mmCIF file of C-alpha atoms and ligand atoms in Angstrom:
data_model
loop_
_atom_site.group_PDB
_atom_site.id
_atom_site.type_symbol
_atom_site.label_atom_id
_atom_site.label_comp_id
_atom_site.label_asym_id
_atom_site.label_seq_id
_atom_site.Cartn_x
_atom_site.Cartn_y
_atom_site.Cartn_z
ATOM 1 C CA MET A 1 98.227 56.052 69.885
ATOM 2 C CA SER A 2 96.002 53.139 70.840
ATOM 3 C CA ALA A 3 94.701 51.326 67.771
ATOM 4 C CA GLU A 4 91.266 50.611 69.308
ATOM 5 C CA THR A 5 90.477 53.980 70.837
ATOM 6 C CA GLY A 6 92.563 56.484 68.889
ATOM 7 C CA VAL A 7 93.539 58.072 72.238
ATOM 8 C CA ARG A 8 97.163 59.139 72.664
ATOM 9 C CA PRO A 9 98.531 58.189 76.136
ATOM 10 C CA VAL A 10 99.272 61.028 78.528
ATOM 11 C CA GLU A 11 102.829 62.292 78.221
ATOM 12 C CA HIS A 12 104.635 61.070 81.246
ATOM 13 C CA ASP A 13 104.510 64.283 83.110
ATOM 14 C CA PRO A 14 106.893 63.994 86.084
ATOM 15 C CA ARG A 15 104.351 65.888 88.204
ATOM 16 C CA LEU A 16 102.011 62.896 87.926
ATOM 17 C CA ALA A 17 104.551 60.635 89.585
ATOM 18 C CA GLY A 18 103.395 59.651 93.056
ATOM 19 C CA LEU A 19 99.959 61.255 92.606
ATOM 20 C CA ARG A 20 97.122 58.817 93.150
ATOM 21 C CA ARG A 21 94.516 59.636 90.568
ATOM 22 C CA ILE A 22 91.020 58.428 89.924
ATOM 23 C CA ALA A 23 88.279 59.072 87.402
ATOM 24 C CA ILE A 24 84.726 59.424 88.720
ATOM 25 C CA VAL A 25 82.180 58.299 86.136
ATOM 26 C CA PRO A 26 78.491 58.746 86.999
ATOM 27 C CA ALA A 27 76.369 56.412 84.896
ATOM 28 C CA TYR A 28 72.661 55.846 84.650
ATOM 29 C CA ASN A 29 71.736 53.138 82.138
ATOM 30 C CA GLU A 30 74.822 53.629 79.990
ATOM 31 C CA GLU A 31 75.559 49.993 79.051
ATOM 32 C CA HIS A 32 76.123 50.996 75.418
ATOM 33 C CA ASN A 33 78.478 53.871 76.213
ATOM 34 C CA ILE A 34 80.380 52.955 79.369
ATOM 35 C CA GLY A 35 82.718 50.410 77.719
ATOM 36 C CA ARG A 36 84.051 53.014 75.312
ATOM 37 C CA VAL A 37 84.539 55.545 78.128
ATOM 38 C CA LEU A 38 86.562 53.056 80.187
ATOM 39 C CA ASP A 39 88.686 51.927 77.227
ATOM 40 C CA GLU A 40 89.521 55.524 76.385
ATOM 41 C CA LEU A 41 90.375 56.409 79.994
ATOM 42 C CA ARG A 42 92.714 53.430 80.187
ATOM 43 C CA ALA A 43 94.309 54.385 76.860
ATOM 44 C CA PHE A 44 94.887 57.925 78.136
ATOM 45 C CA ASP A 45 96.478 56.942 81.439
ATOM 46 C CA ALA A 46 97.073 53.330 82.373
ATOM 47 C CA GLU A 47 97.603 54.268 86.054
ATOM 48 C CA LEU A 48 94.304 56.098 86.376
ATOM 49 C CA GLU A 49 91.902 54.203 88.592
ATOM 50 C CA VAL A 50 88.232 54.449 87.788
ATOM 51 C CA VAL A 51 85.129 54.423 89.951
ATOM 52 C CA VAL A 52 81.865 54.049 88.092
ATOM 53 C CA VAL A 53 78.851 55.082 90.147
ATOM 54 C CA SER A 54 75.918 53.208 88.695
ATOM 55 C CA ASP A 55 72.979 55.332 89.760
ATOM 56 C CA GLY A 56 70.298 52.685 90.183
ATOM 57 C CA SER A 57 70.822 51.545 86.578
ATOM 58 C CA THR A 58 68.438 48.834 85.435
ATOM 59 C CA ASP A 59 70.558 47.740 82.475
ATOM 60 C CA GLY A 60 73.992 46.100 82.283
ATOM 61 C CA THR A 61 76.016 49.259 83.110
ATOM 62 C CA ALA A 62 77.595 47.832 86.290
ATOM 63 C CA GLU A 63 78.441 44.474 84.702
ATOM 64 C CA VAL A 64 80.039 46.045 81.631
ATOM 65 C CA ALA A 65 82.092 48.374 83.859
ATOM 66 C CA GLU A 66 83.206 45.551 86.160
ATOM 67 C CA ALA A 67 84.225 43.428 83.199
ATOM 68 C CA ARG A 68 86.535 46.319 82.172
ATOM 69 C CA GLY A 69 88.159 46.350 85.629
ATOM 70 C CA ALA A 70 86.549 49.503 87.018
ATOM 71 C CA HIS A 71 85.553 49.735 90.662
ATOM 72 C CA VAL A 72 81.760 49.917 90.578
ATOM 73 C CA ILE A 73 79.544 51.407 93.259
ATOM 74 C CA ARG A 74 75.959 50.319 92.719
ATOM 75 C CA LEU A 75 73.533 52.766 94.245
ATOM 76 C CA PRO A 76 70.455 50.807 95.307
ATOM 77 C CA PHE A 77 68.133 53.351 93.696
ATOM 78 C CA ASN A 78 68.409 56.380 91.472
ATOM 79 C CA LEU A 79 69.770 59.377 93.390
ATOM 80 C CA GLY A 80 70.226 61.661 90.395
ATOM 81 C CA ILE A 81 73.469 63.050 89.062
ATOM 82 C CA GLY A 82 74.401 65.069 92.194
ATOM 83 C CA GLY A 83 74.100 62.101 94.544
ATOM 84 C CA ALA A 84 75.957 59.856 92.115
ATOM 85 C CA VAL A 85 78.858 62.279 91.718
ATOM 86 C CA GLN A 86 79.085 62.999 95.465
ATOM 87 C CA THR A 87 79.287 59.244 96.090
ATOM 88 C CA GLY A 88 82.315 59.233 93.792
ATOM 89 C CA PHE A 89 83.918 62.151 95.643
ATOM 90 C CA ARG A 90 83.387 60.451 99.003
ATOM 91 C CA TYR A 91 85.037 57.329 97.672
ATOM 92 C CA ALA A 92 87.978 59.354 96.354
ATOM 93 C CA HIS A 93 88.332 61.312 99.605
ATOM 94 C CA GLU A 94 88.074 58.298 101.916
ATOM 95 C CA ASN A 95 90.644 56.439 99.866
ATOM 96 C CA GLY A 96 93.121 59.298 99.855
ATOM 97 C CA TYR A 97 93.275 60.133 96.159
ATOM 98 C CA ASP A 98 95.237 63.260 95.224
ATOM 99 C CA LEU A 99 93.586 63.966 91.910
ATOM 100 C CA VAL A 100 90.125 63.398 90.474
ATOM 101 C CA VAL A 101 88.965 63.693 86.913
ATOM 102 C CA ARG A 102 85.267 63.584 86.185
ATOM 103 C CA VAL A 103 83.884 62.303 82.924
ATOM 104 C CA ASP A 104 80.309 61.390 82.044
ATOM 105 C CA GLY A 105 79.362 57.786 81.355
ATOM 106 C CA ASP A 106 77.699 58.707 78.060
ATOM 107 C CA ALA A 107 81.050 59.205 76.231
ATOM 108 C CA GLN A 108 80.399 62.898 75.547
ATOM 109 C CA HIS A 109 83.633 63.867 77.287
ATOM 110 C CA ASP A 110 86.701 62.892 75.313
ATOM 111 C CA PRO A 111 89.468 61.483 77.557
ATOM 112 C CA ALA A 112 92.009 62.509 74.907
ATOM 113 C CA GLN A 113 91.429 66.100 76.084
ATOM 114 C CA LEU A 114 92.089 65.331 79.744
ATOM 115 C CA ASP A 115 95.679 66.525 79.492
ATOM 116 C CA ARG A 116 94.342 70.020 78.834
ATOM 117 C CA VAL A 117 91.843 69.820 81.700
ATOM 118 C CA LEU A 118 94.491 68.490 84.092
ATOM 119 C CA ALA A 119 97.226 70.991 83.219
ATOM 120 C CA PRO A 120 96.257 73.916 85.527
ATOM 121 C CA VAL A 121 95.774 71.536 88.497
ATOM 122 C CA LEU A 122 99.156 69.910 87.884
ATOM 123 C CA ALA A 123 100.768 73.334 87.589
ATOM 124 C CA GLY A 124 99.294 74.254 91.006
ATOM 125 C CA GLU A 125 97.372 77.125 89.409
ATOM 126 C CA ALA A 126 93.842 75.880 90.066
ATOM 127 C CA ASP A 127 91.982 73.679 92.547
ATOM 128 C CA ILE A 128 89.248 72.831 90.056
ATOM 129 C CA VAL A 129 89.338 73.004 86.282
ATOM 130 C CA VAL A 130 86.217 72.855 84.148
ATOM 131 C CA GLY A 131 86.278 71.870 80.467
ATOM 132 C CA SER A 132 84.165 74.487 78.687
ATOM 133 C CA ARG A 133 82.403 74.041 75.346
ATOM 134 C CA PHE A 134 82.186 77.785 74.967
ATOM 135 C CA ALA A 135 85.623 79.014 76.009
ATOM 136 C CA GLY A 136 87.219 78.328 72.635
ATOM 137 C CA ALA A 137 85.993 78.102 69.064
ATOM 138 C CA SER A 138 84.503 74.655 69.532
ATOM 139 C CA GLY A 139 81.067 75.505 68.070
ATOM 140 C CA TYR A 140 79.155 73.052 70.276
ATOM 141 C CA ARG A 141 75.712 72.261 68.920
ATOM 142 C CA SER A 142 72.897 71.913 71.371
ATOM 143 C CA SER A 143 69.256 72.962 71.429
ATOM 144 C CA ALA A 144 68.637 76.728 71.409
ATOM 145 C CA THR A 145 66.834 76.549 74.770
ATOM 146 C CA ARG A 146 69.798 74.875 76.396
ATOM 147 C CA ARG A 147 72.337 77.240 74.885
ATOM 148 C CA ILE A 148 70.355 80.250 76.075
ATOM 149 C CA GLY A 149 69.876 78.617 79.479
ATOM 150 C CA ILE A 150 73.601 78.017 79.811
ATOM 151 C CA ARG A 151 74.328 81.609 78.798
ATOM 152 C CA VAL A 152 71.941 82.994 81.433
ATOM 153 C CA LEU A 153 73.403 80.719 84.115
ATOM 154 C CA ALA A 154 76.929 81.656 83.018
ATOM 155 C CA SER A 155 76.257 85.347 83.500
ATOM 156 C CA VAL A 156 74.678 84.822 86.915
ATOM 157 C CA VAL A 157 77.537 82.596 88.078
ATOM 158 C CA SER A 158 80.126 85.011 86.641
ATOM 159 C CA ALA A 159 78.519 87.878 88.576
ATOM 160 C CA ILE A 160 78.476 85.927 91.847
ATOM 161 C CA ALA A 161 81.966 84.568 91.316
ATOM 162 C CA ARG A 162 83.353 87.888 90.065
ATOM 163 C CA GLN A 163 85.130 85.810 87.474
ATOM 164 C CA LYS A 164 84.077 85.062 83.909
ATOM 165 C CA VAL A 165 82.729 81.557 83.403
ATOM 166 C CA THR A 166 81.242 80.299 80.149
ATOM 167 C CA ASP A 167 80.068 76.726 80.776
ATOM 168 C CA PRO A 168 78.713 76.295 84.300
ATOM 169 C CA THR A 169 76.919 73.025 83.485
ATOM 170 C CA SER A 170 79.989 71.112 82.339
ATOM 171 C CA GLY A 171 80.824 67.934 84.230
ATOM 172 C CA PHE A 172 84.179 67.515 82.466
ATOM 173 C CA GLN A 173 86.493 68.470 85.327
ATOM 174 C CA ALA A 174 89.773 67.925 87.168
ATOM 175 C CA LEU A 175 90.115 68.519 90.911
ATOM 176 C CA ASN A 176 92.849 68.479 93.538
ATOM 177 C CA ARG A 177 92.615 67.352 97.163
ATOM 178 C CA ARG A 178 91.094 70.572 98.484
ATOM 179 C CA ALA A 179 88.283 70.450 95.943
ATOM 180 C CA ILE A 180 87.773 66.700 96.495
ATOM 181 C CA ALA A 181 87.396 67.305 100.254
ATOM 182 C CA LEU A 182 84.821 70.036 99.677
ATOM 183 C CA PHE A 183 82.657 67.992 97.329
ATOM 184 C CA ALA A 184 82.948 64.862 99.461
ATOM 185 C CA ALA A 185 81.461 66.896 102.337
ATOM 186 C CA ASP A 186 78.806 68.772 100.378
ATOM 187 C CA TYR A 187 77.527 68.598 96.827
ATOM 188 C CA PRO A 188 74.362 70.007 95.263
ATOM 189 C CA HIS A 189 71.532 68.040 93.625
ATOM 190 C CA ASP A 190 70.239 68.350 90.075
ATOM 191 C CA TYR A 191 72.358 70.401 87.712
ATOM 192 C CA PRO A 192 74.968 70.275 90.492
ATOM 193 C CA GLU A 193 77.798 71.745 88.418
ATOM 194 C CA VAL A 194 76.272 75.228 88.461
ATOM 195 C CA GLU A 195 75.891 75.462 92.224
ATOM 196 C CA GLY A 196 79.134 73.541 92.602
ATOM 197 C CA MET A 197 80.977 76.361 90.823
ATOM 198 C CA VAL A 198 79.574 78.920 93.235
ATOM 199 C CA MET A 199 80.471 76.669 96.181
ATOM 200 C CA THR A 200 84.079 76.450 95.050
ATOM 201 C CA ILE A 201 84.333 80.218 94.781
ATOM 202 C CA LYS A 202 82.686 80.749 98.184
ATOM 203 C CA HIS A 203 85.223 78.359 99.676
ATOM 204 C CA ARG A 204 87.999 80.383 98.060
ATOM 205 C CA LEU A 205 89.118 77.598 95.802
ATOM 206 C CA ARG A 206 90.717 78.613 92.525
ATOM 207 C CA LEU A 207 88.499 77.806 89.541
ATOM 208 C CA ARG A 208 89.708 77.788 85.967
ATOM 209 C CA GLU A 209 88.005 76.956 82.671
ATOM 210 C CA VAL A 210 89.773 75.496 79.654
ATOM 211 C CA GLY A 211 88.301 75.088 76.170
ATOM 212 C CA VAL A 212 87.260 71.578 75.121
ATOM 213 C CA THR A 213 85.085 70.058 72.447
ATOM 214 C CA MET A 214 82.365 67.628 73.443
ATOM 215 C CA ARG A 215 80.875 64.843 71.406
ATOM 216 C CA VAL A 216 77.235 64.153 70.730
ATOM 217 C CA ARG A 217 75.573 61.264 72.515
ATOM 218 C CA GLU A 218 75.474 58.136 70.332
ATOM 219 C CA HIS A 219 73.357 55.852 72.479
ATOM 220 C CA GLY A 220 70.694 56.377 75.072
ATOM 221 C CA ARG A 221 68.706 59.420 75.945
ATOM 222 C CA SER A 222 69.679 62.732 77.475
ATOM 223 C CA SER A 223 68.005 63.490 80.787
ATOM 224 C CA ILE A 224 67.100 67.001 79.768
ATOM 225 C CA GLY A 225 64.537 67.969 77.135
ATOM 226 C CA ALA A 226 63.481 71.531 76.246
ATOM 227 C CA ALA A 227 60.727 71.892 78.860
ATOM 228 C CA ALA A 228 62.989 70.398 81.502
ATOM 229 C CA SER A 229 65.730 72.908 80.566
ATOM 230 C CA VAL A 230 63.439 75.811 81.450
ATOM 231 C CA TYR A 231 62.333 74.131 84.662
ATOM 232 C CA TYR A 232 65.922 73.367 85.680
ATOM 233 C CA MET A 233 67.067 76.859 84.939
ATOM 234 C CA ALA A 234 64.402 78.371 87.192
ATOM 235 C CA LYS A 235 65.245 75.863 89.898
ATOM 236 C CA VAL A 236 68.993 76.393 89.652
ATOM 237 C CA LEU A 237 68.635 80.193 89.715
ATOM 238 C CA LEU A 238 66.548 79.897 92.864
ATOM 239 C CA ALA A 239 69.085 77.504 94.395
ATOM 240 C CA LEU A 240 71.929 79.922 93.554
ATOM 241 C CA PHE A 241 70.030 82.733 95.263
ATOM 242 C CA VAL A 242 69.385 80.642 98.383
ATOM 243 C CA GLY A 243 73.016 79.491 98.270
ATOM 244 C CA LEU A 244 74.176 83.077 98.709
ATOM 245 C CA PHE A 245 72.816 82.955 102.247
ATOM 246 C CA ARG A 246 74.063 79.503 103.226
ATOM 247 C CA ARG A 247 76.898 79.222 105.648
ATOM 248 C CA SER A 248 80.025 77.456 104.445
ATOM 249 C CA ILE A 249 79.732 73.758 105.086
ATOM 250 C CA VAL A 250 83.476 73.211 105.113
ATOM 251 C CA PRO A 251 85.466 75.689 107.216
ATOM 252 C CA LEU A 252 87.385 78.132 105.060
ATOM 253 C CA GLU A 253 91.101 77.575 105.039
ATOM 254 C CA GLU A 254 93.347 80.476 105.862
ATOM 255 C CA LYS A 255 95.339 81.509 102.832
HETATM 256 N N1 GTP B 1 69.973 61.179 83.145
HETATM 257 C C1 GTP B 1 70.585 60.863 84.262
HETATM 258 N N2 GTP B 1 71.905 60.737 84.209
HETATM 259 C C2 GTP B 1 72.525 60.375 85.320
HETATM 260 C C3 GTP B 1 71.826 60.139 86.521
HETATM 261 N N3 GTP B 1 72.697 59.780 87.430
HETATM 262 C C4 GTP B 1 73.885 59.743 86.810
HETATM 263 N N4 GTP B 1 73.786 60.108 85.521
HETATM 264 C C5 GTP B 1 74.902 60.210 84.540
HETATM 265 O O1 GTP B 1 75.301 61.566 84.474
HETATM 266 C C6 GTP B 1 75.894 61.838 83.230
HETATM 267 C C7 GTP B 1 75.291 63.098 82.630
HETATM 268 O O2 GTP B 1 73.938 62.887 82.325
HETATM 269 P P1 GTP B 1 73.287 63.358 80.938
HETATM 270 O O3 GTP B 1 71.884 62.892 80.921
HETATM 271 O O4 GTP B 1 74.154 62.937 79.802
HETATM 272 O O5 GTP B 1 73.312 64.941 81.100
HETATM 273 P P2 GTP B 1 74.015 66.011 80.175
HETATM 274 O O6 GTP B 1 75.335 65.495 79.686
HETATM 275 O O7 GTP B 1 73.993 67.285 80.919
HETATM 276 O O8 GTP B 1 72.994 66.108 78.980
HETATM 277 P P3 GTP B 1 73.265 65.819 77.423
HETATM 278 O O9 GTP B 1 74.266 66.852 76.947
HETATM 279 O O10 GTP B 1 71.951 65.996 76.775
HETATM 280 O O11 GTP B 1 73.786 64.421 77.330
HETATM 281 C C8 GTP B 1 75.699 60.607 82.361
HETATM 282 O O12 GTP B 1 76.891 59.854 82.391
HETATM 283 C C9 GTP B 1 74.581 59.862 83.090
HETATM 284 O O13 GTP B 1 74.649 58.479 82.868
HETATM 285 C C10 GTP B 1 70.425 60.313 86.555
HETATM 286 O O14 GTP B 1 69.761 60.141 87.558
HETATM 287 N N5 GTP B 1 69.853 60.678 85.405
HETATM 288 MG MG1 MG B 2 75.470 63.874 78.498
#
């Protein structure tokens, strides 16, 4: 257990040996949160490399991250979460990483739970694993509008995917090479996780959810208020519908 972070280091799972792994951390004006995220990632797995994608931040996010030894990509202007995360996937793909974990720069995702999120990928049972606030008895508190929105999106995605999903907006994820290649080539825009789930299913990747608890934001402001939640939900539902008719961007692999 690390005294500063309280995070227990990952058990040295022999399956991690020889796997090049990287954390993708999208961050928009997170100078007060990013240091904690990076300290906790390091405490969890000292061999995990980290790329922070500073999405046109106007505060000290990039400097704080660099001072902690992360590789920082500074986007020259704000692309939004989808563009920031896809930049991270391109970096991971081009540099030949075997494993990606995704955690937000606002410290809501707890690196101490990464062992659970990584397990199905390491066992070769899933190509992408999503940490779900609603899969276990975590009792995540969020505004009523957002909880209802997530429930509606979850039922639509479950119907399209023909597989039950409970938290299609979660960005707490682990991915193997096949999933990294897909998202490096194509990744949706705002609320990208929802469409991203459908993309993975359409590309016949194996998706799995595991229960996690998420923390509340301590510093900074969430991007999504109540009115925006309704707007996003309408937009994402429309995008999911259009997505049903899109051709596959990445050729499907034969099983
Ligand atoms: N708000 C916002 N966040 C971005 C952007 N680009 C990257 N991010 C990062 O994406 C992550 C998720 O953004 P949040 O605003 O926390 O979204 P969320 O976690 O769905 O919403 P909350 O649960 O309310 O925090 C954070 O680490 C942000 O710093 C952007 O353009 N806007
Ligand atoms: Mg957040």
